[in-house]
PDB file of C-alpha atoms in Angstrom:
ATOM      1  CA  MET A 338     220.330 158.219  82.119  1.00 52.00           C
ATOM      2  CA  PHE A 339     222.767 156.375  83.658  1.00 55.00           C
ATOM      3  CA  LEU A 340     221.770 158.222  87.477  1.00 55.00           C
ATOM      4  CA  GLY A 341     218.231 157.335  86.944  1.00 55.00           C
ATOM      5  CA  LYS A 342     218.838 153.421  86.380  1.00 56.00           C
ATOM      6  CA  SER A 343     221.175 153.600  89.512  1.00 57.00           C
ATOM      7  CA  ASN A 344     219.057 155.066  91.875  1.00 58.00           C
ATOM      8  CA  THR A 345     215.967 152.207  90.520  1.00 57.00           C
ATOM      9  CA  ALA A 346     218.619 149.557  91.198  1.00 56.00           C
ATOM     10  CA  ARG A 347     219.185 150.619  94.650  1.00 55.00           C
ATOM     11  CA  ARG A 348     215.618 150.805  95.580  1.00 55.00           C
ATOM     12  CA  SER A 349     214.604 147.328  94.432  1.00 64.00           C
ATOM     13  CA  ARG A 350     217.716 145.707  96.662  1.00 75.00           C
ATOM     14  CA  GLY A 351     215.219 145.063  99.883  1.00 82.00           C
ATOM     15  CA  PHE A 352     214.036 147.106 102.683  1.00 84.00           C
ATOM     16  CA  THR A 353     215.631 149.495 104.759  1.00 90.00           C
ATOM     17  CA  LEU A 354     216.816 149.008 108.352  1.00 89.00           C
ATOM     18  CA  VAL A 355     213.870 151.601 109.866  1.00 90.00           C
ATOM     19  CA  GLU A 356     211.320 149.118 107.980  1.00 89.00           C
ATOM     20  CA  LEU A 357     212.465 145.858 108.951  1.00 90.00           C
ATOM     21  CA  LEU A 358     212.673 148.284 112.784  1.00 91.00           C
ATOM     22  CA  VAL A 359     209.283 149.170 112.241  1.00 92.00           C
ATOM     23  CA  VAL A 360     207.381 145.617 111.148  1.00 92.00           C
ATOM     24  CA  LEU A 361     209.128 144.091 113.963  1.00 92.00           C
ATOM     25  CA  LEU A 362     208.109 146.458 116.189  1.00 92.00           C
ATOM     26  CA  ILE A 363     204.250 145.889 114.863  1.00 91.00           C
ATOM     27  CA  LEU A 364     204.709 142.119 115.090  1.00 91.00           C
ATOM     28  CA  GLY A 365     205.982 142.881 118.771  1.00 88.00           C
ATOM     29  CA  LEU A 366     203.416 144.841 119.657  1.00 87.00           C
ATOM     30  CA  LEU A 367     200.568 142.226 118.242  1.00 86.00           C
ATOM     31  CA  ALA A 368     202.112 139.660 119.951  1.00 84.00           C
ATOM     32  CA  GLY A 369     202.063 141.342 123.377  1.00 84.00           C
ATOM     33  CA  LEU A 370     198.118 141.438 122.928  1.00 82.00           C
ATOM     34  CA  VAL A 371     197.201 138.102 121.687  1.00 82.00           C
ATOM     35  CA  GLY A 372     199.484 135.937 123.209  1.00 76.00           C
ATOM     36  CA  PRO A 373     198.182 136.066 126.347  1.00 76.00           C
ATOM     37  CA  ARG A 374     194.491 135.706 125.186  1.00 75.00           C
ATOM     38  CA  VAL A 375     195.401 132.953 123.424  1.00 71.00           C
ATOM     39  CA  LEU A 376     197.450 131.591 126.491  1.00 68.00           C
ATOM     40  CA  LYS A 377     194.120 131.999 128.728  1.00 67.00           C
ATOM     41  CA  TYR A 378     192.563 130.003 125.851  1.00 66.00           C
ATOM     42  CA  LEU A 379     194.920 126.872 126.363  1.00 65.00           C
ATOM     43  CA  GLY A 380     194.718 126.650 129.648  1.00 62.00           C
ATOM     44  CA  GLY A 381     191.269 126.449 129.866  1.00 75.00           C
ATOM     45  CA  ALA A 382     191.485 124.120 127.072  1.00 85.00           C
ATOM     46  CA  LYS A 383     193.427 121.764 129.055  1.00 89.00           C
ATOM     47  CA  THR A 384     190.511 121.747 132.028  1.00 89.00           C
ATOM     48  CA  ASP A 385     188.071 121.178 129.628  1.00 90.00           C
ATOM     49  CA  THR A 386     189.412 117.887 128.628  1.00 92.00           C
ATOM     50  CA  ALA A 387     190.600 116.519 131.668  1.00 93.00           C
ATOM     51  CA  GLN A 388     186.376 117.113 132.496  1.00 94.00           C
ATOM     52  CA  LEU A 389     185.545 115.297 129.270  1.00 94.00           C
ATOM     53  CA  GLN A 390     188.032 112.467 130.381  1.00 94.00           C
ATOM     54  CA  ILE A 391     186.543 112.568 134.017  1.00 95.00           C
ATOM     55  CA  GLU A 392     182.603 111.965 132.354  1.00 95.00           C
ATOM     56  CA  GLU A 393     184.683 108.966 130.351  1.00 93.00           C
ATOM     57  CA  PHE A 394     186.223 107.060 132.914  1.00 94.00           C
ATOM     58  CA  GLY A 395     182.479 107.825 134.826  1.00 94.00           C
ATOM     59  CA  ALA A 396     180.839 105.633 131.802  1.00 94.00           C
ATOM     60  CA  GLY A 397     183.520 103.134 131.898  1.00 94.00           C
ATOM     61  CA  LEU A 398     182.512 103.379 135.219  1.00 95.00           C
ATOM     62  CA  ASP A 399     178.964 102.990 135.513  1.00 95.00           C
ATOM     63  CA  LEU A 400     179.148  99.864 132.587  1.00 95.00           C
ATOM     64  CA  TYR A 401     182.028  98.228 135.245  1.00 95.00           C
ATOM     65  CA  HIS A 402     179.483  98.817 138.192  1.00 95.00           C
ATOM     66  CA  LEU A 403     176.388  97.676 135.469  1.00 95.00           C
ATOM     67  CA  GLU A 404     178.393  94.151 134.990  1.00 94.00           C
ATOM     68  CA  VAL A 405     180.351  93.326 138.076  1.00 94.00           C
ATOM     69  CA  GLY A 406     177.467  94.930 140.524  1.00 93.00           C
ATOM     70  CA  ARG A 407     179.849  97.481 142.233  1.00 94.00           C
ATOM     71  CA  TYR A 408     182.204  99.694 141.179  1.00 95.00           C
ATOM     72  CA  PRO A 409     185.990  98.967 141.617  1.00 95.00           C
ATOM     73  CA  THR A 410     187.346  99.417 144.860  1.00 94.00           C
ATOM     74  CA  SER A 411     190.126 102.563 145.437  1.00 95.00           C
ATOM     75  CA  ASP A 412     192.882  99.601 145.549  1.00 94.00           C
ATOM     76  CA  GLU A 413     191.836  98.526 142.153  1.00 94.00           C
ATOM     77  CA  GLY A 414     191.684 102.137 141.477  1.00 94.00           C
ATOM     78  CA  LEU A 415     191.012 102.949 137.646  1.00 94.00           C
ATOM     79  CA  ALA A 416     193.236  99.843 135.987  1.00 93.00           C
ATOM     80  CA  ALA A 417     190.359  97.438 136.962  1.00 94.00           C
ATOM     81  CA  LEU A 418     188.328  99.153 133.934  1.00 94.00           C
ATOM     82  CA  SER A 419     191.500  98.117 131.341  1.00 92.00           C
ATOM     83  CA  ALA A 420     192.512  95.226 133.158  1.00 92.00           C
ATOM     84  CA  LYS A 421     190.143  92.450 134.956  1.00 92.00           C
ATOM     85  CA  PRO A 422     191.087  92.204 138.793  1.00 92.00           C
ATOM     86  CA  ALA A 423     190.498  89.510 141.180  1.00 90.00           C
ATOM     87  CA  GLY A 424     186.862  88.998 142.094  1.00 85.00           C
ATOM     88  CA  ALA A 425     185.030  90.793 139.393  1.00 85.00           C
ATOM     89  CA  ASP A 426     183.481  87.743 138.117  1.00 87.00           C
ATOM     90  CA  ASN A 427     180.999  89.121 135.698  1.00 90.00           C
ATOM     91  CA  TRP A 428     183.642  91.422 134.089  1.00 93.00           C
ATOM     92  CA  ASN A 429     183.360  91.984 130.299  1.00 91.00           C
ATOM     93  CA  GLY A 430     186.138  95.246 130.191  1.00 82.00           C
ATOM     94  CA  PRO A 431     188.331  96.469 128.400  1.00 92.00           C
ATOM     95  CA  TYR A 432     185.579  99.636 129.729  1.00 92.00           C
ATOM     96  CA  LEU A 433     187.766 102.181 128.409  1.00 90.00           C
ATOM     97  CA  LYS A 434     189.012 102.845 124.811  1.00 86.00           C
ATOM     98  CA  LYS A 435     192.604 102.684 125.378  1.00 83.00           C
ATOM     99  CA  LYS A 436     194.637  99.867 127.179  1.00 81.00           C
ATOM    100  CA  ASP A 437     196.751 102.257 128.912  1.00 85.00           C
ATOM    101  CA  LEU A 438     195.141 104.950 131.180  1.00 88.00           C
ATOM    102  CA  PRO A 439     195.863 108.563 130.330  1.00 89.00           C
ATOM    103  CA  VAL A 440     196.561 110.863 132.691  1.00 92.00           C
ATOM    104  CA  ASP A 441     195.507 114.014 133.045  1.00 93.00           C
ATOM    105  CA  PRO A 442     196.690 117.309 130.817  1.00 92.00           C
ATOM    106  CA  TRP A 443     199.387 118.759 133.124  1.00 92.00           C
ATOM    107  CA  GLY A 444     200.392 115.003 133.391  1.00 93.00           C
ATOM    108  CA  ASN A 445     199.171 113.650 136.703  1.00 94.00           C
ATOM    109  CA  ALA A 446     196.874 110.473 137.823  1.00 94.00           C
ATOM    110  CA  TYR A 447     193.661 111.077 138.107  1.00 96.00           C
ATOM    111  CA  HIS A 448     192.135 110.445 142.022  1.00 96.00           C
ATOM    112  CA  TYR A 449     189.966 107.579 142.747  1.00 97.00           C
ATOM    113  CA  ARG A 450     187.987 106.736 145.662  1.00 96.00           C
ATOM    114  CA  SER A 451     185.636 104.532 146.233  1.00 94.00           C
ATOM    115  CA  PRO A 452     183.543 104.427 148.570  1.00 92.00           C
ATOM    116  CA  GLY A 453     183.638 108.549 147.618  1.00 93.00           C
ATOM    117  CA  GLU A 454     182.613 111.247 150.187  1.00 94.00           C
ATOM    118  CA  ASN A 455     181.089 112.665 147.395  1.00 93.00           C
ATOM    119  CA  GLY A 456     179.287 109.517 146.024  1.00 92.00           C
ATOM    120  CA  GLU A 457     179.420 105.858 145.388  1.00 95.00           C
ATOM    121  CA  TYR A 458     183.091 107.123 144.103  1.00 96.00           C
ATOM    122  CA  ASP A 459     185.315 110.066 143.798  1.00 96.00           C
ATOM    123  CA  LEU A 460     187.044 111.080 140.639  1.00 96.00           C
ATOM    124  CA  TYR A 461     188.759 113.993 140.201  1.00 96.00           C
ATOM    125  CA  SER A 462     192.512 116.129 139.028  1.00 95.00           C
ATOM    126  CA  LEU A 463     193.931 117.963 141.053  1.00 94.00           C
ATOM    127  CA  GLY A 464     194.715 120.757 138.111  1.00 91.00           C
ATOM    128  CA  ARG A 465     197.804 122.110 137.410  1.00 90.00           C
ATOM    129  CA  ASP A 466     199.165 122.123 140.787  1.00 91.00           C
ATOM    130  CA  ASP A 467     198.436 119.067 141.763  1.00 88.00           C
ATOM    131  CA  ALA A 468     197.060 120.468 144.932  1.00 90.00           C
ATOM    132  CA  ASP A 469     193.909 120.412 146.753  1.00 91.00           C
ATOM    133  CA  GLY A 470     191.551 123.735 145.957  1.00 86.00           C
ATOM    134  CA  GLY A 471     192.949 126.512 143.704  1.00 86.00           C
ATOM    135  CA  GLU A 472     191.703 128.793 140.557  1.00 87.00           C
ATOM    136  CA  GLY A 473     192.091 129.258 136.905  1.00 82.00           C
ATOM    137  CA  GLU A 474     193.798 125.411 135.594  1.00 82.00           C
ATOM    138  CA  ASP A 475     194.944 124.772 139.130  1.00 87.00           C
ATOM    139  CA  ALA A 476     191.484 124.060 140.250  1.00 90.00           C
ATOM    140  CA  ASP A 477     190.126 121.145 140.894  1.00 93.00           C
ATOM    141  CA  VAL A 478     188.247 119.283 138.025  1.00 93.00           C
ATOM    142  CA  VAL A 479     186.445 117.047 139.669  1.00 94.00           C
ATOM    143  CA  SER A 480     183.028 113.943 139.275  1.00 93.00           C
ATOM    144  CA  TRP A 481     181.141 115.243 141.077  1.00 89.00           C
TER     145      TRP A 481
END
């Protein structure tokens, strides 16, 4: 009788080292399989966010154009959407929801050029590497 209680008490104390190692091995395998896929989707989400921000800037630029009669110059830049530039008499902004200009999802400033090489204005992010070209997250996100 005394022997049975001791055996039961010993088994209910916790897990053995082998059981813990098996669980850690399984968790490691799952992380190794799932982790890269999650990171891939995270990178795609940043590119999608940059595209949405460029579209929001584009809507603000179009509204600016309707009211002022022109797009902001390259010197005025995207700041003209938040604060009235000199010579913009019909400016009725701000044309963005936030006062501060957002940066792209990688922490870099958006590039704006007017007149543009690909349209009336060029608005783009150079991606994660902040350099022309690239693939994946390093690819440029453009308005044209």
